[in-house]
């Protein structure tokens, strides 16, 4: 039996939200997405899904972030109140204040916690009275919510200070594409265009922002500059990119290559090129976050080198499935030994790849179908 109406709220939509929307469209007669921006994706929104627009998320500086959060929250509040007073609402925490509209609205609602607030505000020295007030709001709203989604067990642990554990369901992420198009090295134009033939490629692909510990990759490349068969490939953009390129140039690194982001349709070339994928996590994010890039690597059978503090959520995944290795950013010698072994011991590396493919079976787009359980 089809439900009546659901509204999904996410100020900045990527493939994960698109997959959830499409899944919910199988269960609801009317599905509406409220968003400021819908990014490119290998999968498109179901044609039956209506779109309501709010201001786009601007993360260029703190002031613009806060402004677009507040304005976006006010806009979505007015849209829901005027057009969808009886709909079920699924809030993604972007903007992080989105679900606070339920202090005034009366809809049945659920929350997907991509980032836990006000906890994340402690990193920017937010005034204590805001933290205290938001904490009380969480305790009230989480109790009233129909369901809450956490992306990891670490995140669920944090959320239990606001609500009982039974209210929180862990639903892991999944890769951007459900179709793996593995391109063989001899046919991979990305490899030839970047002169990476015959190289064992260690790849970082993602944001190179001020909160991303990409410097550790340069330090590792310095430690391995005499291993001519191993190449470090850093793909992405961000505020730190010029800095790390300068670091690499100052160290005279010939084993470090840089590339701009690839369009979604061409990710298959970089993912197919990688022998090892690097994921870096900070002290603040390690316990709660498993970056979505991790699942793209798993889907292509690329073992992961996780550079993160001990006890990271991704480290737990890697340990459980044997699909890579985890080290702190101070353990350069251990990272170096791991990469040397991967590049020289073919059986060891093959076992890692097989374990990675096995791990991937637990992180598929089918996880999007679990969101209906949160709303029911």
Coordinates of C-alpha atoms in Angstrom, one line a residue:
X1 CA 0.0 0.0 0.0
X2 CA 1.4 3.4 -1.0
X3 CA 1.8 6.1 1.6
X4 CA 0.5 9.6 0.9
X5 CA 3.3 12.3 0.9
X6 CA 6.9 12.6 1.9
X7 CA 9.3 15.6 1.7
X8 CA 13.1 15.1 1.7
X9 CA 15.2 18.0 2.8
X10 CA 18.9 18.4 1.9
X11 CA 20.4 21.7 0.9
X12 CA 23.2 20.1 -1.1
X13 CA 22.1 16.9 -2.8
X14 CA 24.5 14.2 -4.1
X15 CA 24.0 10.6 -5.2
X16 CA 23.2 9.3 -1.7
X17 CA 20.2 11.6 -1.4
X18 CA 19.1 10.9 -5.0
X19 CA 19.2 7.1 -4.2
X20 CA 17.1 7.6 -1.0
X21 CA 14.6 9.8 -2.9
X22 CA 14.2 7.2 -5.6
X23 CA 13.7 4.4 -3.1
X24 CA 11.0 6.4 -1.2
X25 CA 9.3 7.1 -4.5
X26 CA 8.4 3.4 -4.6
X27 CA 6.4 3.8 -1.4
X28 CA 4.9 7.2 -1.5
X29 CA 2.3 8.7 -3.9
X30 CA 3.9 12.2 -3.7
X31 CA 7.6 12.8 -3.2
X32 CA 9.1 16.2 -2.9
X33 CA 12.8 17.2 -2.6
X34 CA 13.7 20.6 -1.0
X35 CA 17.2 21.5 -2.0
X36 CA 19.5 24.4 -2.9
X37 CA 21.6 22.4 -5.3
X38 CA 21.5 18.9 -6.9
X39 CA 24.9 17.8 -7.9
X40 CA 25.7 15.6 -10.9
X41 CA 25.2 11.9 -10.4
X42 CA 25.4 8.7 -12.3
X43 CA 21.8 8.1 -11.3
X44 CA 19.0 10.6 -11.9
X45 CA 16.0 11.5 -9.8
X46 CA 12.8 9.7 -10.5
X47 CA 10.7 11.8 -12.8
X48 CA 7.7 11.7 -10.4
X49 CA 9.8 13.6 -7.7
X50 CA 8.9 17.3 -7.4
X51 CA 11.7 19.8 -6.5
X52 CA 11.3 22.9 -4.3
X53 CA 14.3 25.3 -4.3
X54 CA 16.0 27.1 -1.4
X55 CA 19.3 29.0 -1.3
X56 CA 22.4 27.0 -2.2
X57 CA 24.9 26.0 0.5
X58 CA 28.0 28.3 0.3
X59 CA 31.0 27.0 2.3
X60 CA 33.5 29.5 1.1
X61 CA 33.8 31.0 4.5
X62 CA 32.2 30.7 8.0
X63 CA 30.0 33.8 7.5
X64 CA 28.5 32.5 4.2
X65 CA 28.0 29.1 5.7
X66 CA 26.0 30.4 8.6
X67 CA 24.0 32.8 6.3
X68 CA 23.0 30.1 3.8
X69 CA 22.2 27.7 6.7
X70 CA 19.9 30.2 8.4
X71 CA 18.3 31.5 5.2
X72 CA 17.8 28.0 3.8
X73 CA 16.2 26.9 7.1
X74 CA 13.8 29.8 7.0
X75 CA 12.9 29.1 3.4
X76 CA 12.2 25.4 3.9
X77 CA 10.2 26.2 7.0
X78 CA 7.9 28.4 4.9
X79 CA 7.6 25.8 2.1
X80 CA 6.7 23.0 4.5
X81 CA 4.2 25.1 6.5
X82 CA 2.4 26.4 3.4
X83 CA 2.5 23.4 1.0
X84 CA 3.2 20.3 3.0
X85 CA 1.7 20.5 6.5
X86 CA 0.6 16.9 6.5
X87 CA 3.6 15.3 4.8
X88 CA 6.2 13.0 6.4
X89 CA 9.5 14.9 6.5
X90 CA 13.0 13.3 6.2
X91 CA 15.7 15.8 7.2
X92 CA 19.3 15.4 6.2
X93 CA 21.4 17.6 8.5
X94 CA 22.2 20.1 5.7
X95 CA 21.5 22.7 6.7
X96 CA 22.2 21.5 10.2
X97 CA 19.4 23.7 11.6
X98 CA 16.8 22.1 9.2
X99 CA 15.1 19.8 11.7
X100 CA 14.8 22.6 14.2
X101 CA 11.8 23.8 12.2
X102 CA 10.0 21.0 13.9
X103 CA 9.9 23.1 17.1
X104 CA 7.1 25.0 15.3
X105 CA 5.8 22.6 12.8
X106 CA 3.7 19.5 13.5
X107 CA 4.7 17.0 10.8
X108 CA 5.8 13.5 11.5
X109 CA 9.5 13.6 10.9
X110 CA 12.8 11.6 10.8
X111 CA 16.4 12.8 10.8
X112 CA 19.5 11.6 8.9
X113 CA 22.6 12.6 10.9
X114 CA 25.4 13.2 8.4
X115 CA 27.1 15.5 10.9
X116 CA 26.2 15.8 14.6
X117 CA 25.3 19.3 15.8
X118 CA 25.9 21.1 18.1
X119 CA 28.9 18.8 18.7
X120 CA 30.6 20.0 15.4
X121 CA 30.3 23.6 16.5
X122 CA 32.8 23.0 19.4
X123 CA 35.6 23.0 16.8
X124 CA 34.9 26.7 16.0
X125 CA 34.6 27.8 19.6
X126 CA 30.8 28.4 19.5
X127 CA 29.4 30.3 22.5
X128 CA 28.5 27.9 25.3
X129 CA 24.9 29.2 25.5
X130 CA 24.2 28.1 21.9
X131 CA 25.6 24.6 22.6
X132 CA 23.5 24.3 25.7
X133 CA 20.3 25.5 23.9
X134 CA 20.8 23.3 20.9
X135 CA 21.5 20.3 23.2
X136 CA 18.1 20.8 24.8
X137 CA 16.5 21.1 21.4
X138 CA 18.0 17.8 20.3
X139 CA 16.8 16.1 23.5
X140 CA 13.3 17.2 22.7
X141 CA 13.2 16.7 19.0
X142 CA 15.1 13.4 18.9
X143 CA 12.6 12.0 21.4
X144 CA 9.7 13.2 19.1
X145 CA 11.3 12.0 15.9
X146 CA 9.9 8.9 14.2
X147 CA 13.4 7.6 13.6
X148 CA 17.0 8.7 13.4
X149 CA 19.7 7.5 11.0
X150 CA 23.4 7.3 11.9
X151 CA 26.0 6.5 9.3
X152 CA 28.3 4.6 11.7
X153 CA 28.3 3.0 15.1
X154 CA 30.6 5.8 16.3
X155 CA 28.0 8.4 15.3
X156 CA 25.3 6.4 17.0
X157 CA 27.3 6.4 20.2
X158 CA 27.4 10.2 20.1
X159 CA 23.7 10.5 19.4
X160 CA 22.8 8.3 22.4
X161 CA 23.6 11.3 24.7
X162 CA 20.5 12.9 23.2
X163 CA 18.2 9.9 22.8
X164 CA 17.8 6.2 23.7
X165 CA 19.9 3.8 21.5
X166 CA 16.8 2.0 20.2
X167 CA 15.7 5.2 18.4
X168 CA 18.9 5.3 16.2
X169 CA 19.4 2.9 13.3
X170 CA 22.8 2.6 11.6
X171 CA 22.6 2.6 7.8
X172 CA 26.0 2.6 6.1
X173 CA 26.8 4.5 3.0
X174 CA 27.3 3.0 -0.5
X175 CA 29.3 3.9 -3.6
X176 CA 28.2 6.4 -6.2
X177 CA 27.8 3.8 -8.9
X178 CA 26.1 0.4 -8.7
X179 CA 27.8 -0.6 -12.0
X180 CA 31.6 -1.2 -11.7
X181 CA 33.3 -0.6 -15.0
X182 CA 36.9 -1.7 -14.3
X183 CA 39.2 -0.4 -17.0
X184 CA 42.4 -2.5 -17.6
X185 CA 45.7 -0.6 -17.3
X186 CA 46.6 -1.0 -20.9
X187 CA 43.2 0.4 -22.0
X188 CA 43.0 3.2 -19.3
X189 CA 43.6 6.5 -21.0
X190 CA 43.9 8.2 -17.6
X191 CA 47.1 6.2 -16.9
X192 CA 48.7 7.0 -20.3
X193 CA 47.7 10.7 -20.2
X194 CA 49.4 11.1 -16.9
X195 CA 52.5 9.0 -17.7
X196 CA 51.7 6.4 -15.0
X197 CA 52.3 3.3 -17.0
X198 CA 54.0 0.4 -15.1
X199 CA 53.5 2.4 -11.8
X200 CA 52.0 1.1 -8.6
X201 CA 49.5 3.9 -8.0
X202 CA 48.7 5.2 -4.5
X203 CA 45.7 7.6 -5.0
X204 CA 44.1 10.2 -2.8
X205 CA 40.9 11.6 -4.4
X206 CA 38.8 14.2 -2.6
X207 CA 38.8 17.6 -1.0
X208 CA 42.1 19.2 -0.2
X209 CA 40.6 21.6 2.4
X210 CA 42.0 23.0 5.6
X211 CA 40.5 20.2 7.7
X212 CA 42.0 17.4 5.5
X213 CA 45.4 16.0 6.5
X214 CA 46.8 15.7 3.0
X215 CA 50.3 16.8 4.2
X216 CA 50.8 13.3 5.6
X217 CA 50.6 12.0 2.0
X218 CA 53.4 14.4 1.0
X219 CA 55.5 13.2 3.9
X220 CA 54.9 9.6 2.9
X221 CA 55.9 10.4 -0.7
X222 CA 59.1 12.0 0.7
X223 CA 59.9 8.8 2.6
X224 CA 59.4 6.7 -0.5
X225 CA 61.0 9.0 -3.2
X226 CA 63.6 6.3 -3.9
X227 CA 61.0 3.7 -4.9
X228 CA 60.6 4.6 -8.6
X229 CA 57.8 2.0 -9.2
X230 CA 55.5 3.7 -6.7
X231 CA 53.6 6.9 -7.7
X232 CA 51.4 9.1 -5.5
X233 CA 48.4 10.6 -7.3
X234 CA 46.5 13.4 -5.6
X235 CA 43.2 14.3 -7.2
X236 CA 41.0 17.2 -6.0
X237 CA 40.6 20.8 -5.1
X238 CA 40.6 22.9 -2.0
X239 CA 42.3 25.6 0.0
X240 CA 45.4 23.5 0.8
X241 CA 46.1 22.4 -2.8
X242 CA 48.6 25.1 -3.6
X243 CA 50.4 24.5 -0.3
X244 CA 50.9 20.8 -0.8
X245 CA 52.0 21.3 -4.5
X246 CA 54.6 23.8 -3.1
X247 CA 55.6 21.2 -0.5
X248 CA 56.1 18.6 -3.2
X249 CA 58.1 21.0 -5.4
X250 CA 60.3 22.1 -2.5
X251 CA 61.1 18.4 -1.8
X252 CA 61.9 17.8 -5.4
X253 CA 59.3 14.9 -5.6
X254 CA 59.1 13.1 -8.9
X255 CA 56.8 10.5 -7.5
X256 CA 53.9 12.9 -6.6
X257 CA 51.3 13.8 -9.3
X258 CA 48.4 16.2 -9.1
X259 CA 45.1 16.3 -11.0
X260 CA 41.9 18.2 -10.9
X261 CA 38.6 16.5 -10.0
X262 CA 37.2 14.2 -12.7
X263 CA 33.6 14.4 -13.8
X264 CA 31.4 11.7 -12.3
X265 CA 31.2 9.8 -15.6
X266 CA 35.0 9.5 -15.6
X267 CA 35.6 8.3 -12.1
X268 CA 35.8 4.8 -13.4
X269 CA 39.2 5.7 -15.0
X270 CA 40.8 7.0 -11.8
X271 CA 39.3 4.3 -9.6
X272 CA 40.5 1.6 -12.1
X273 CA 44.0 3.1 -12.1
X274 CA 44.4 3.1 -8.3
X275 CA 46.3 0.1 -6.7
X276 CA 45.8 1.6 -3.2
X277 CA 43.3 4.3 -2.2
X278 CA 44.2 6.7 0.7
X279 CA 41.6 8.1 3.1
X280 CA 42.7 10.6 5.7
X281 CA 40.7 11.4 8.8
X282 CA 41.2 14.0 11.6
X283 CA 40.8 13.5 15.4
X284 CA 37.4 15.2 15.2
X285 CA 36.0 13.0 12.4
X286 CA 37.7 9.7 12.8
X287 CA 35.4 8.2 15.4
X288 CA 32.1 9.0 13.6
X289 CA 32.9 9.3 9.9
X290 CA 33.4 6.9 7.0
X291 CA 33.9 9.1 4.0
X292 CA 31.8 8.2 0.9
X293 CA 35.0 7.9 -1.1
X294 CA 35.8 4.7 0.9
X295 CA 32.8 2.9 -0.6
X296 CA 33.8 3.9 -4.1
X297 CA 37.2 2.4 -3.5
X298 CA 35.7 -0.8 -2.1
X299 CA 33.4 -1.2 -5.1
X300 CA 36.4 -1.2 -7.4
X301 CA 38.3 -3.6 -5.2
X302 CA 40.9 -1.0 -4.2
X303 CA 42.5 -1.7 -0.8
X304 CA 42.5 1.3 1.5
X305 CA 45.4 2.9 3.4
X306 CA 43.6 4.7 6.2
X307 CA 45.6 7.5 7.8
X308 CA 43.7 8.3 11.0
X309 CA 43.9 8.2 14.8
X310 CA 43.6 4.8 16.5
X311 CA 40.0 3.5 16.8
X312 CA 38.6 5.3 13.7
X313 CA 35.3 4.0 12.4
X314 CA 36.9 3.3 9.0
X315 CA 39.7 1.5 10.8
X316 CA 37.1 -0.8 12.3
X317 CA 35.7 -1.6 8.9
X318 CA 39.2 -2.3 7.5
X319 CA 40.0 -4.5 10.5
X320 CA 36.7 -6.4 10.2
X321 CA 37.1 -7.2 6.5
X322 CA 40.8 -7.2 6.0
X323 CA 40.5 -4.8 3.1
X324 CA 43.6 -2.6 3.8
X325 CA 45.5 -1.1 6.7
X326 CA 45.2 1.8 9.2
X327 CA 48.0 3.9 10.6
X328 CA 48.3 7.3 12.5
X329 CA 50.0 10.1 10.5
X330 CA 53.1 9.6 12.7
X331 CA 53.6 5.9 11.5
X332 CA 55.3 6.7 8.3
X333 CA 57.7 3.7 8.5
X334 CA 54.8 1.3 8.9
X335 CA 52.9 2.9 6.0
X336 CA 56.0 2.7 3.9
X337 CA 56.4 -1.0 4.7
X338 CA 52.8 -1.7 3.9
X339 CA 53.0 -0.1 0.5
X340 CA 56.3 -1.9 -0.3
X341 CA 54.7 -5.2 0.6
X342 CA 51.6 -4.5 -1.5
X343 CA 53.8 -3.5 -4.5
X344 CA 56.2 -6.5 -4.2
X345 CA 54.2 -9.4 -2.7
X346 CA 51.6 -10.3 -5.4
X347 CA 49.7 -12.9 -3.4
X348 CA 49.4 -10.5 -0.4
X349 CA 48.1 -7.8 -2.6
X350 CA 45.7 -10.1 -4.4
X351 CA 44.3 -11.3 -1.0
X352 CA 43.7 -7.6 0.0
X353 CA 41.9 -7.0 -3.3
X354 CA 39.7 -10.1 -2.8
X355 CA 38.8 -9.0 0.8
X356 CA 37.9 -5.6 -0.5
X357 CA 35.5 -7.0 -3.0
X358 CA 33.9 -9.1 -0.2
X359 CA 33.6 -6.1 2.0
X360 CA 31.8 -4.2 -0.7
X361 CA 28.9 -6.6 -0.7
X362 CA 27.8 -5.0 2.6
X363 CA 27.8 -1.5 1.2
X364 CA 25.5 -1.3 -1.8
X365 CA 22.8 0.9 -3.1
X366 CA 20.3 -1.5 -1.5
X367 CA 21.0 0.3 1.8
X368 CA 18.8 3.2 0.4
X369 CA 15.8 0.8 0.7
X370 CA 16.3 0.7 4.5
X371 CA 15.2 4.4 4.8
X372 CA 11.5 3.5 4.5
X373 CA 11.9 1.7 7.9
X374 CA 12.8 5.0 9.5
X375 CA 9.7 6.8 8.2
X376 CA 7.2 4.0 9.0

